[in-house]
Amino acid sequence: MVKDRIVDGFENAPHRSLYNALGLTEEELNRPLIGIVSSYNEIVPGHMNLDKITEAVKIGVAMAGGTPIVFPAIAVCDGIAMGHEGMKYSLVTRDLIADSTEAMVKAHGFDGLVMIPNCDKNVPGLLMAAARLNLPTIFVSGGPMLAGHVDGHKTSLSSMFEAVGAYSAGKMSAEKLREYEMKACPSCGSCSGMYTANSMNCLTEVMGMGLRGNGTIPAAYSARIDLAKRAGMQVMELVRKNIRARDIMTKEAIYNALTADMALGCSTNSMLHLPAIANECDVEFNLPLVNEISERTPNLCHLAPAGPTYMEDLNEAGGVYAVLKELSKKNLITTDVMTCTGKTMAENIANVENLNNTVIRDIDNPYSKTGGIAVLFGNVAENGCVVKRSAVAPEMLVHRGPARVFNSEEECIKVIYAGGIKAGDVVVIRYEGPAGGPGMREMLSPTSAIAGAGLDKEVALITDGRFSGATRGAAIGHVSPEAANGGTIAYIHEGDMISINIPEHKIHLEVSDEELSERRKTDKLKTNDNLSGYLKRYARMVSSADKGAIINIK
């Protein structure tokens, strides 16, 4: 076992003395040491219940003959960080989480790991760490929030942001806004739609790193505690069989995740996280591959914000495994891959049924024949940009309009709230990319303000930043190259015509090559001269969005 290097022998007596200081017995030190990476904190609603998940995992590990040892990982609440400087510190934590977990595990010699994440950057950060460390590893997340209820309709965080937009447009009273505020987020857990956190937790199941239900069992359900105990017990099986993270996170498993992403209608942020995870696993992943898989994968789910169903509904319909079962009927996924159950995916889904084909469409009756995400290419984004196609109204799949150009989210949101954006406009928000932001902020406030004003079926938005999974409408992000690196988006002028064709994967600035060449000579790029601390280092080291906004490209 790994821990034997620091526990056994006379030369390790100093190490054992420090274990004694922890109160560990000789019997405990003779068992496998299981690191439990707990993301518990008291500021993120999706993490406030992780202390209970952690205790349940500890019980499971101990019951199965291991010694559980807990250490922390940080997490940022994207919702609380939204719309201000705090959002610059969201995506950047993914690498801090991966790096700090790597450091803790390497320094202390664990034999296996249980990762306990829940929210947006926490899940991919720990998956990246799992790939690097390549130990027997299992994930058990905190689970999704229950949906709220207003006027007999289910609600979520996206409903809340759109209510703000409706209020600012004079379409909602202050009293109704207050009602949304009090009812939209009724429990602990990751926000209740198919946003980034739930997307990544579902994909953890698909990749075989989490037990069935990890992505969908609500945080408030007792079944979540049961799942945590079983995960604690199962990691001991992985240790005994020496099934390691990269035995599970293979090329086929990652491509399965991309396929399921299309079927589920996951957040566009998965197009940052899957490439980053693939990079850690030495698996090739590029944006043209996304379109290739999307074109052959039907979209089976319209979970909020794309539709009226929520994570609790997906759970009752059979969860992620039921979606995989539908995909397997057309041989769209590889099912002979190993999973953390110690069985193949084929074995895991053998007896699974789709229990509600209004929540999970049958494979022969999809919402669309193509997947939930599309990558567009053109002179606006030579290296690609990303849109959640499943959340775009049919009338906005093809659009042409004049550019309304802003050099920050704050500039844009003021104009939207003042009623300065009109039907037909193409809003451009730039200098919000991985390096230019830095940190690639989410644009949920502008997109929600547009939707709240009733313009989501008439206005497109393009940015080198990114979007929350709660965003709906023709919101096109991840524009690469970004403005800070001299991408074409930096040279768009107010009033330029932009054409968008999502079915054909095209986006085009209707300006001649000669004019663009002249603008590159005369237009000055905006710089970030006042950066300090971590953001300064991050901006210097981060890749473009099409590479997953990763650090230290291999």
Coordinates of C-alpha atoms in Angstrom, one line a residue:
M1 CA 0.0 0.0 0.0
V2 CA 1.1 3.6 -0.6
K3 CA 1.0 4.5 3.1
D4 CA 3.5 1.8 3.9
R5 CA 6.3 4.0 2.6
I6 CA 5.6 6.5 5.5
V7 CA 4.3 4.1 8.2
D8 CA 6.4 0.9 8.2
G9 CA 9.9 0.4 9.5
F10 CA 12.1 1.8 12.2
E11 CA 13.0 4.8 10.0
N12 CA 9.4 5.9 9.9
A13 CA 9.1 6.1 13.7
P14 CA 8.9 9.9 13.5
H15 CA 6.0 9.7 11.1
R16 CA 4.2 7.3 13.4
S17 CA 4.7 9.6 16.3
L18 CA 2.8 12.3 14.4
Y19 CA 0.0 9.8 13.6
N20 CA 0.0 9.1 17.4
A21 CA -0.5 12.8 17.9
L22 CA -3.7 12.5 15.8
G23 CA -4.9 9.8 18.1
L24 CA -4.7 7.1 15.5
T25 CA -4.3 3.6 16.8
E26 CA -1.9 0.9 15.6
E27 CA -4.9 -1.0 14.2
E28 CA -6.0 2.1 12.2
L29 CA -2.5 2.5 10.8
N30 CA -2.5 -1.2 9.7
R31 CA -5.5 -0.5 7.5
P32 CA -5.5 1.4 4.1
L33 CA -5.5 5.1 4.7
I34 CA -8.4 6.7 2.7
G35 CA -8.2 10.4 2.0
I36 CA -11.6 12.1 2.1
V37 CA -11.5 15.4 0.3
S38 CA -14.4 17.4 1.7
S39 CA -15.6 20.6 0.1
Y40 CA -17.8 21.5 3.1
N41 CA -18.2 25.2 3.9
E42 CA -20.8 27.6 5.3
I43 CA -21.0 30.0 2.4
V44 CA -22.1 27.8 -0.6
P45 CA -25.6 26.4 -0.4
G46 CA -24.5 23.4 -2.4
H47 CA -21.9 22.6 0.2
M48 CA -23.6 23.3 3.5
N49 CA -24.7 19.7 3.8
L50 CA -21.3 18.2 3.0
D51 CA -20.4 17.7 6.6
K52 CA -23.1 15.1 6.8
I53 CA -22.0 13.5 3.6
T54 CA -18.4 13.4 4.9
E55 CA -19.5 11.7 8.1
A56 CA -21.4 9.1 6.2
V57 CA -18.4 8.4 3.9
K58 CA -16.2 8.0 7.0
I59 CA -18.7 5.4 8.4
G60 CA -18.7 3.6 5.1
V61 CA -14.9 3.5 4.8
A62 CA -14.6 2.3 8.4
M63 CA -17.2 -0.4 8.0
A64 CA -15.3 -1.8 5.0
G65 CA -12.0 -1.9 6.8
G66 CA -10.3 1.4 6.0
T67 CA -9.1 4.4 8.0
P68 CA -10.8 7.6 6.8
I69 CA -8.9 10.9 7.1
V70 CA -10.5 14.1 6.1
F71 CA -8.9 17.2 4.5
P72 CA -10.6 20.2 2.8
A73 CA -11.0 21.7 -0.7
I74 CA -12.2 25.2 -1.4
A75 CA -15.3 26.1 -3.3
V76 CA -16.9 29.3 -4.7
C77 CA -20.6 29.8 -5.1
D78 CA -21.0 31.1 -8.6
G79 CA -24.4 32.5 -7.9
I80 CA -23.1 34.7 -5.0
A81 CA -20.0 35.6 -7.0
M82 CA -22.2 36.5 -10.1
G83 CA -22.2 40.0 -11.6
H84 CA -19.2 41.6 -9.7
E85 CA -15.5 41.2 -9.2
G86 CA -16.0 37.9 -7.3
M87 CA -16.8 36.1 -10.6
K88 CA -13.2 36.5 -11.6
Y89 CA -12.4 34.1 -8.8
S90 CA -14.7 31.3 -9.8
L91 CA -13.1 29.5 -12.8
V92 CA -9.6 30.1 -11.4
T93 CA -10.4 28.0 -8.4
R94 CA -10.6 24.9 -10.5
D95 CA -6.8 24.8 -10.8
L96 CA -6.3 25.8 -7.1
I97 CA -8.5 22.8 -6.1
A98 CA -6.7 20.4 -8.4
D99 CA -3.2 21.6 -7.3
S100 CA -3.9 21.7 -3.6
T101 CA -5.5 18.2 -3.6
E102 CA -2.5 16.9 -5.5
A103 CA -0.2 18.5 -2.9
M104 CA -2.1 17.1 0.1
V105 CA -2.3 13.5 -1.3
K106 CA 1.3 13.4 -2.4
A107 CA 2.5 14.7 0.9
H108 CA 0.6 12.2 3.0
G109 CA 0.6 8.9 1.1
F110 CA -3.1 7.9 0.9
D111 CA -4.1 4.5 -0.5
G112 CA -7.4 5.6 -1.9
L113 CA -9.5 8.7 -2.2
V114 CA -13.2 9.8 -1.8
M115 CA -13.9 13.1 -3.4
I116 CA -16.8 15.1 -2.0
P117 CA -17.6 18.1 -4.2
N118 CA -20.8 19.6 -5.4
C119 CA -20.6 23.0 -7.2
D120 CA -19.3 24.3 -10.4
K121 CA -15.5 24.3 -10.4
N122 CA -15.2 21.9 -7.4
V123 CA -16.2 18.8 -9.4
P124 CA -13.9 19.3 -12.4
G125 CA -11.1 20.4 -10.2
L126 CA -11.3 17.2 -8.2
L127 CA -11.7 15.1 -11.4
M128 CA -8.5 16.7 -12.7
A129 CA -6.7 15.9 -9.4
A130 CA -8.0 12.3 -9.5
A131 CA -6.5 11.8 -13.0
R132 CA -3.2 13.2 -11.9
L133 CA -2.9 11.1 -8.7
N134 CA -4.3 7.9 -10.3
L135 CA -5.3 6.2 -7.1
P136 CA -8.4 4.2 -6.4
T137 CA -10.9 7.0 -6.3
I138 CA -14.7 7.5 -6.0
F139 CA -16.9 10.6 -6.1
V140 CA -19.9 11.3 -4.0
S141 CA -21.4 14.8 -4.4
G142 CA -23.8 16.8 -2.2
G143 CA -26.7 16.5 -4.6
P144 CA -29.0 19.0 -6.3
M145 CA -31.3 21.5 -4.6
L146 CA -35.1 21.0 -4.7
A147 CA -37.0 23.2 -7.1
G148 CA -38.8 26.2 -5.7
H149 CA -42.5 27.0 -6.3
V150 CA -44.1 30.3 -7.3
D151 CA -47.7 30.5 -8.5
G152 CA -47.9 26.8 -9.0
H153 CA -44.8 26.6 -11.2
K154 CA -41.4 25.2 -10.3
T155 CA -38.6 27.8 -10.0
S156 CA -34.8 27.9 -9.7
L157 CA -31.9 30.3 -9.6
S158 CA -32.4 31.2 -13.3
S159 CA -36.0 32.2 -12.5
M160 CA -34.6 34.5 -9.9
F161 CA -32.2 36.3 -12.2
E162 CA -34.9 36.6 -14.9
A163 CA -37.2 38.1 -12.3
V164 CA -34.7 40.8 -11.7
G165 CA -34.7 41.5 -15.5
A166 CA -38.5 41.6 -15.5
Y167 CA -38.6 44.0 -12.6
S168 CA -36.0 46.3 -14.2
A169 CA -38.2 46.3 -17.4
G170 CA -41.3 47.2 -15.4
K171 CA -42.9 43.8 -16.0
M172 CA -42.9 42.6 -12.3
S173 CA -43.8 44.3 -9.0
A174 CA -41.4 44.6 -6.1
E175 CA -43.7 42.3 -4.1
K176 CA -43.5 39.6 -6.7
L177 CA -39.7 40.0 -7.0
R178 CA -39.6 39.5 -3.2
E179 CA -41.7 36.4 -3.4
Y180 CA -39.3 34.9 -6.0
E181 CA -36.4 35.9 -3.7
M182 CA -37.9 33.9 -0.8
K183 CA -39.0 30.9 -2.8
A184 CA -36.6 30.3 -5.7
C185 CA -33.9 28.4 -3.7
P186 CA -35.7 26.4 -1.0
S187 CA -33.1 23.9 0.2
C188 CA -29.4 23.1 0.4
G189 CA -27.8 21.6 -2.7
S190 CA -26.5 22.6 -6.1
C191 CA -29.1 24.8 -8.0
S192 CA -32.0 22.8 -9.2
G193 CA -31.7 22.9 -13.0
M194 CA -29.2 21.5 -15.5
Y195 CA -26.6 24.1 -14.6
T196 CA -22.9 23.6 -14.4
A197 CA -22.7 21.8 -11.0
N198 CA -25.4 19.3 -11.9
S199 CA -24.0 18.9 -15.4
M200 CA -20.6 17.9 -14.0
N201 CA -22.1 15.7 -11.3
C202 CA -24.1 13.8 -13.9
L203 CA -21.1 13.4 -16.1
T204 CA -19.1 12.0 -13.2
E205 CA -21.6 9.2 -13.2
V206 CA -21.3 8.8 -16.9
M207 CA -17.5 8.6 -16.7
G208 CA -17.9 5.9 -14.1
M209 CA -16.4 7.8 -11.2
G210 CA -19.6 8.1 -9.1
L211 CA -22.3 5.5 -8.1
R212 CA -25.8 5.6 -9.6
G213 CA -27.7 8.6 -8.4
N214 CA -24.6 10.7 -7.7
G215 CA -25.8 13.4 -10.1
T216 CA -29.5 13.4 -9.4
I217 CA -30.5 12.3 -5.8
P218 CA -31.6 15.6 -4.2
A219 CA -29.4 16.9 -1.4
A220 CA -32.3 16.9 1.1
Y221 CA -33.1 13.2 0.6
S222 CA -31.9 10.6 3.0
A223 CA -30.9 8.5 0.0
R224 CA -28.0 10.9 -0.4
I225 CA -26.6 9.8 3.0
D226 CA -27.1 6.1 2.0
L227 CA -25.2 6.9 -1.2
A228 CA -22.3 8.4 0.7
K229 CA -22.0 5.4 3.0
R230 CA -22.0 3.1 0.0
A231 CA -19.3 5.2 -1.7
G232 CA -17.2 4.9 1.4
M233 CA -17.5 1.1 1.3
Q234 CA -17.0 0.9 -2.4
V235 CA -13.7 2.8 -2.4
M236 CA -12.3 -0.1 -0.3
E237 CA -13.3 -2.5 -3.1
L238 CA -11.4 -0.3 -5.5
V239 CA -8.4 -0.4 -3.3
R240 CA -8.5 -4.2 -2.9
K241 CA -8.9 -4.7 -6.7
N242 CA -6.4 -1.8 -7.5
I243 CA -8.9 -0.2 -9.9
R244 CA -7.5 3.3 -10.3
A245 CA -8.9 6.6 -11.6
R246 CA -7.3 6.4 -15.0
D247 CA -8.5 2.8 -15.4
I248 CA -11.9 4.3 -15.4
M249 CA -11.4 7.8 -17.0
T250 CA -10.4 6.4 -20.4
K251 CA -10.8 8.0 -23.8
E252 CA -14.0 6.0 -24.2
A253 CA -15.4 7.1 -20.9
I254 CA -14.6 10.8 -21.6
Y255 CA -16.3 10.5 -25.1
N256 CA -19.3 8.9 -23.3
A257 CA -19.4 11.9 -21.1
L258 CA -19.5 14.2 -24.1
T259 CA -22.2 12.1 -25.7
A260 CA -24.3 12.1 -22.5
D261 CA -23.7 15.9 -22.3
M262 CA -25.5 16.3 -25.6
A263 CA -28.4 14.1 -24.6
L264 CA -28.9 15.8 -21.3
G265 CA -28.5 19.3 -22.6
C266 CA -25.7 20.2 -20.1
S267 CA -24.2 23.6 -19.4
T268 CA -21.8 25.1 -21.9
N269 CA -19.2 25.2 -19.1
S270 CA -18.7 21.4 -19.7
M271 CA -16.9 22.5 -22.9
L272 CA -14.2 24.0 -20.6
H273 CA -14.1 21.2 -18.1
L274 CA -14.2 18.1 -20.3
P275 CA -11.1 19.3 -22.3
A276 CA -9.3 20.1 -19.0
I277 CA -10.1 16.6 -17.6
A278 CA -9.1 15.0 -20.9
N279 CA -5.8 16.9 -20.8
E280 CA -5.0 15.4 -17.4
C281 CA -5.9 11.9 -18.8
D282 CA -3.8 12.4 -21.9
V283 CA -6.9 12.1 -24.1
E284 CA -7.3 14.1 -27.2
F285 CA -10.2 16.5 -27.1
N286 CA -11.0 19.3 -29.5
L287 CA -14.0 21.5 -30.4
P288 CA -14.6 19.9 -33.9
L289 CA -15.0 16.6 -32.0
V290 CA -17.9 18.3 -30.1
N291 CA -19.8 18.9 -33.3
E292 CA -19.0 15.5 -34.6
I293 CA -20.6 13.8 -31.5
S294 CA -23.4 16.4 -31.3
E295 CA -24.5 15.7 -34.9
R296 CA -25.1 12.0 -34.1
T297 CA -26.5 12.4 -30.6
P298 CA -30.2 13.2 -30.0
N299 CA -31.1 15.6 -27.3
L300 CA -33.4 13.7 -24.9
C301 CA -33.8 16.2 -22.0
H302 CA -35.0 19.7 -21.6
L303 CA -34.2 20.4 -18.0
A304 CA -34.4 24.0 -16.6
P305 CA -33.5 26.5 -18.0
A306 CA -34.2 24.8 -21.4
G307 CA -37.6 23.4 -20.2
P308 CA -40.0 22.9 -17.3
T309 CA -38.3 19.9 -15.7
Y310 CA -35.7 19.8 -12.9
M311 CA -33.1 17.5 -11.4
E312 CA -35.6 16.0 -9.0
D313 CA -37.7 15.0 -12.0
L314 CA -34.7 13.5 -13.8
N315 CA -34.0 11.5 -10.6
E316 CA -37.5 10.1 -10.5
A317 CA -37.4 9.2 -14.2
G318 CA -34.4 6.9 -13.6
G319 CA -31.6 9.4 -13.5
V320 CA -28.4 9.4 -15.6
Y321 CA -28.4 5.6 -16.0
A322 CA -31.8 5.8 -17.8
V323 CA -30.4 8.4 -20.2
L324 CA -27.4 6.1 -20.9
K325 CA -29.8 3.2 -21.4
E326 CA -31.6 5.1 -24.1
L327 CA -28.3 6.1 -25.8
S328 CA -27.2 2.4 -25.7
K329 CA -30.2 1.4 -27.8
K330 CA -28.5 3.1 -30.8
N331 CA -25.0 2.1 -29.8
L332 CA -24.1 5.8 -29.1
I333 CA -22.0 5.0 -26.1
T334 CA -19.2 2.5 -25.3
T335 CA -20.6 0.2 -22.6
D336 CA -17.7 -2.1 -22.0
V337 CA -15.8 0.5 -20.0
M338 CA -14.9 -0.1 -16.3
T339 CA -16.7 1.9 -13.6
C340 CA -16.2 2.6 -9.9
T341 CA -18.8 -0.2 -9.2
G342 CA -16.2 -2.7 -10.3
K343 CA -18.5 -3.6 -13.2
T344 CA -18.8 -2.3 -16.7
M345 CA -21.3 0.3 -17.7
A346 CA -23.1 -2.4 -19.7
E347 CA -23.6 -4.3 -16.4
N348 CA -24.6 -1.2 -14.5
I349 CA -27.4 -0.3 -16.9
A350 CA -28.6 -3.8 -17.9
N351 CA -31.8 -3.7 -15.9
V352 CA -32.5 0.1 -16.0
E353 CA -35.7 1.5 -17.4
N354 CA -36.8 5.0 -18.5
L355 CA -39.6 5.7 -16.0
N356 CA -40.9 8.9 -17.5
N357 CA -40.5 9.6 -21.2
T358 CA -41.7 13.2 -20.8
V359 CA -38.6 13.9 -18.7
I360 CA -36.3 11.6 -20.7
R361 CA -37.5 11.3 -24.2
D362 CA -37.3 7.9 -25.9
I363 CA -34.3 7.6 -28.2
D364 CA -36.7 7.4 -31.2
N365 CA -38.6 10.6 -30.1
P366 CA -36.0 13.1 -29.1
Y367 CA -36.4 16.9 -28.7
S368 CA -34.0 17.2 -31.6
K369 CA -31.8 14.8 -33.6
T370 CA -28.7 16.7 -32.6
G371 CA -27.2 17.4 -29.2
G372 CA -27.7 20.2 -26.8
I373 CA -24.4 22.0 -27.5
A374 CA -23.0 23.3 -30.8
V375 CA -19.6 24.9 -31.6
L376 CA -19.6 27.7 -34.2
F377 CA -16.7 28.7 -36.4
G378 CA -16.0 31.8 -38.5
N379 CA -14.1 35.0 -38.6
V380 CA -15.5 36.1 -35.2
A381 CA -14.1 32.9 -33.7
E382 CA -11.5 31.2 -35.8
N383 CA -10.9 28.6 -33.0
G384 CA -14.5 28.2 -32.1
C385 CA -17.2 29.4 -29.8
V386 CA -19.9 27.6 -27.9
V387 CA -23.7 27.8 -27.6
K388 CA -26.3 25.7 -25.7
R389 CA -28.4 24.9 -28.7
S390 CA -31.1 23.1 -26.8
A391 CA -31.9 26.4 -24.9
V392 CA -32.2 28.6 -28.0
A393 CA -35.6 29.4 -29.4
P394 CA -36.2 28.1 -32.9
E395 CA -36.5 31.6 -34.3
M396 CA -33.0 32.5 -33.1
L397 CA -31.1 29.6 -34.5
V398 CA -30.4 31.8 -37.5
H399 CA -30.0 35.5 -36.8
R400 CA -28.4 38.6 -38.3
G401 CA -28.2 42.0 -36.6
P402 CA -26.1 45.0 -35.7
A403 CA -23.4 44.7 -33.0
R404 CA -23.8 46.5 -29.7
V405 CA -20.2 46.5 -28.3
F406 CA -19.2 46.5 -24.7
N407 CA -15.7 46.1 -23.1
S408 CA -17.1 44.6 -19.9
E409 CA -20.1 43.0 -18.3
E410 CA -20.7 46.1 -16.2
E411 CA -20.9 48.4 -19.2
C412 CA -23.4 46.1 -20.9
I413 CA -25.7 45.5 -17.9
K414 CA -26.2 49.2 -17.4
V415 CA -27.4 49.7 -21.0
I416 CA -29.7 46.6 -20.8
Y417 CA -31.4 47.9 -17.6
A418 CA -31.8 51.3 -19.1
G419 CA -33.7 49.8 -22.0
G420 CA -30.9 50.5 -24.5
I421 CA -30.9 47.0 -26.2
K422 CA -33.5 46.6 -29.0
A423 CA -35.0 43.6 -30.8
G424 CA -32.6 42.3 -33.5
D425 CA -29.4 43.5 -31.7
V426 CA -26.3 41.3 -31.3
V427 CA -24.8 42.2 -28.0
V428 CA -21.0 41.8 -27.9
I429 CA -19.2 41.6 -24.5
R430 CA -15.4 41.3 -24.8
Y431 CA -12.3 41.3 -22.6
E432 CA -14.0 38.8 -20.3
G433 CA -12.0 35.8 -21.5
P434 CA -9.7 33.5 -19.4
A435 CA -6.8 36.0 -19.7
G436 CA -8.6 39.2 -20.5
G437 CA -11.1 39.1 -17.6
P438 CA -9.1 37.5 -16.1
G439 CA -11.1 34.5 -15.0
M440 CA -13.7 34.3 -17.8
R441 CA -16.7 35.5 -15.9
E442 CA -20.2 34.1 -16.4
M443 CA -22.6 36.4 -18.1
L444 CA -25.8 35.3 -16.3
S445 CA -26.8 38.8 -15.3
P446 CA -26.9 40.2 -18.9
T447 CA -28.6 37.1 -20.4
S448 CA -31.2 37.0 -17.6
A449 CA -31.8 40.8 -18.0
I450 CA -32.4 40.2 -21.7
A451 CA -34.7 37.3 -21.0
G452 CA -36.5 39.2 -18.3
A453 CA -37.1 42.0 -20.7
G454 CA -38.7 39.5 -23.1
L455 CA -36.0 39.8 -25.7
D456 CA -34.4 36.4 -25.5
K457 CA -36.1 35.4 -28.7
E458 CA -35.0 38.5 -30.5
V459 CA -31.5 39.4 -29.2
A460 CA -28.2 37.4 -29.5
L461 CA -25.2 37.8 -27.2
I462 CA -21.6 37.0 -28.0
T463 CA -18.7 37.0 -25.6
D464 CA -15.2 35.7 -25.0
G465 CA -16.5 35.1 -21.4
R466 CA -18.7 32.2 -20.5
F467 CA -22.3 31.6 -19.4
S468 CA -23.9 30.0 -16.4
G469 CA -25.8 26.8 -17.1
A470 CA -28.8 28.9 -16.0
T471 CA -28.5 30.9 -19.2
R472 CA -31.0 30.4 -22.0
G473 CA -31.4 32.1 -25.4
A474 CA -28.9 32.7 -28.3
A475 CA -26.0 33.2 -25.9
I476 CA -22.7 32.4 -27.6
G477 CA -19.6 32.2 -25.4
H478 CA -16.0 31.0 -25.2
V479 CA -15.1 33.0 -28.3
S480 CA -11.5 32.0 -29.2
P481 CA -9.1 33.7 -29.7
E482 CA -10.3 36.1 -27.0
A483 CA -10.1 39.9 -27.3
A484 CA -7.1 40.2 -25.0
N485 CA -5.1 37.9 -27.3
G486 CA -6.0 39.8 -30.4
G487 CA -9.0 37.8 -31.5
T488 CA -11.4 39.3 -34.1
I489 CA -13.9 40.1 -31.3
A490 CA -11.5 42.9 -30.2
Y491 CA -12.0 44.6 -33.6
I492 CA -15.8 44.5 -33.8
H493 CA -17.2 48.1 -34.1
E494 CA -20.6 49.4 -33.0
G495 CA -23.1 48.7 -35.7
D496 CA -21.2 46.1 -37.6
M497 CA -23.5 43.4 -38.9
I498 CA -23.0 39.9 -37.5
S499 CA -24.7 36.8 -38.9
I500 CA -25.2 33.6 -36.8
N501 CA -26.3 30.2 -38.2
I502 CA -26.3 27.7 -35.4
P503 CA -27.5 24.6 -37.5
E504 CA -24.6 25.3 -39.9
H505 CA -22.1 26.0 -37.1
K506 CA -21.3 29.4 -38.5
I507 CA -20.7 32.9 -37.1
H508 CA -19.5 35.8 -39.3
L509 CA -18.6 39.4 -38.9
E510 CA -19.7 41.1 -42.2
V511 CA -16.5 43.2 -42.5
S512 CA -14.0 42.8 -45.3
D513 CA -10.6 41.2 -44.7
E514 CA -9.0 44.5 -45.7
E515 CA -11.0 46.5 -43.2
L516 CA -10.2 44.0 -40.4
S517 CA -6.5 44.2 -41.3
E518 CA -6.7 48.0 -41.0
R519 CA -8.5 47.8 -37.7
R520 CA -5.8 45.5 -36.3
K521 CA -3.3 48.2 -37.1
T522 CA -5.2 51.1 -35.5
D523 CA -7.4 49.7 -32.8
K524 CA -5.6 49.4 -29.4
L525 CA -6.2 46.3 -27.3
K526 CA -7.4 46.8 -23.7
T527 CA -4.8 45.8 -21.1
N528 CA -5.0 44.6 -17.5
D529 CA -2.3 46.7 -15.9
N530 CA -3.6 46.7 -12.4
L531 CA -3.7 42.9 -11.7
S532 CA -2.0 41.5 -8.6
G533 CA -1.7 38.3 -6.7
Y534 CA -3.2 35.0 -8.1
L535 CA -5.2 36.7 -10.9
K536 CA -1.9 38.2 -12.3
R537 CA -0.2 34.8 -12.4
Y538 CA -3.4 33.1 -13.8
A539 CA -3.7 35.6 -16.6
R540 CA -0.1 35.0 -17.7
M541 CA -0.4 31.2 -17.6
V542 CA -3.9 30.3 -18.8
S543 CA -4.7 28.9 -22.2
S544 CA -7.6 30.0 -24.4
A545 CA -11.1 28.7 -23.9
D546 CA -11.0 26.3 -26.8
K547 CA -8.2 24.4 -24.9
G548 CA -10.3 24.3 -21.7
A549 CA -8.7 27.4 -20.1
I550 CA -6.0 25.1 -18.6
I551 CA -2.7 26.0 -16.9
N552 CA 0.6 24.6 -18.1
I553 CA -0.4 23.1 -21.4
K554 CA 1.3 19.8 -22.1

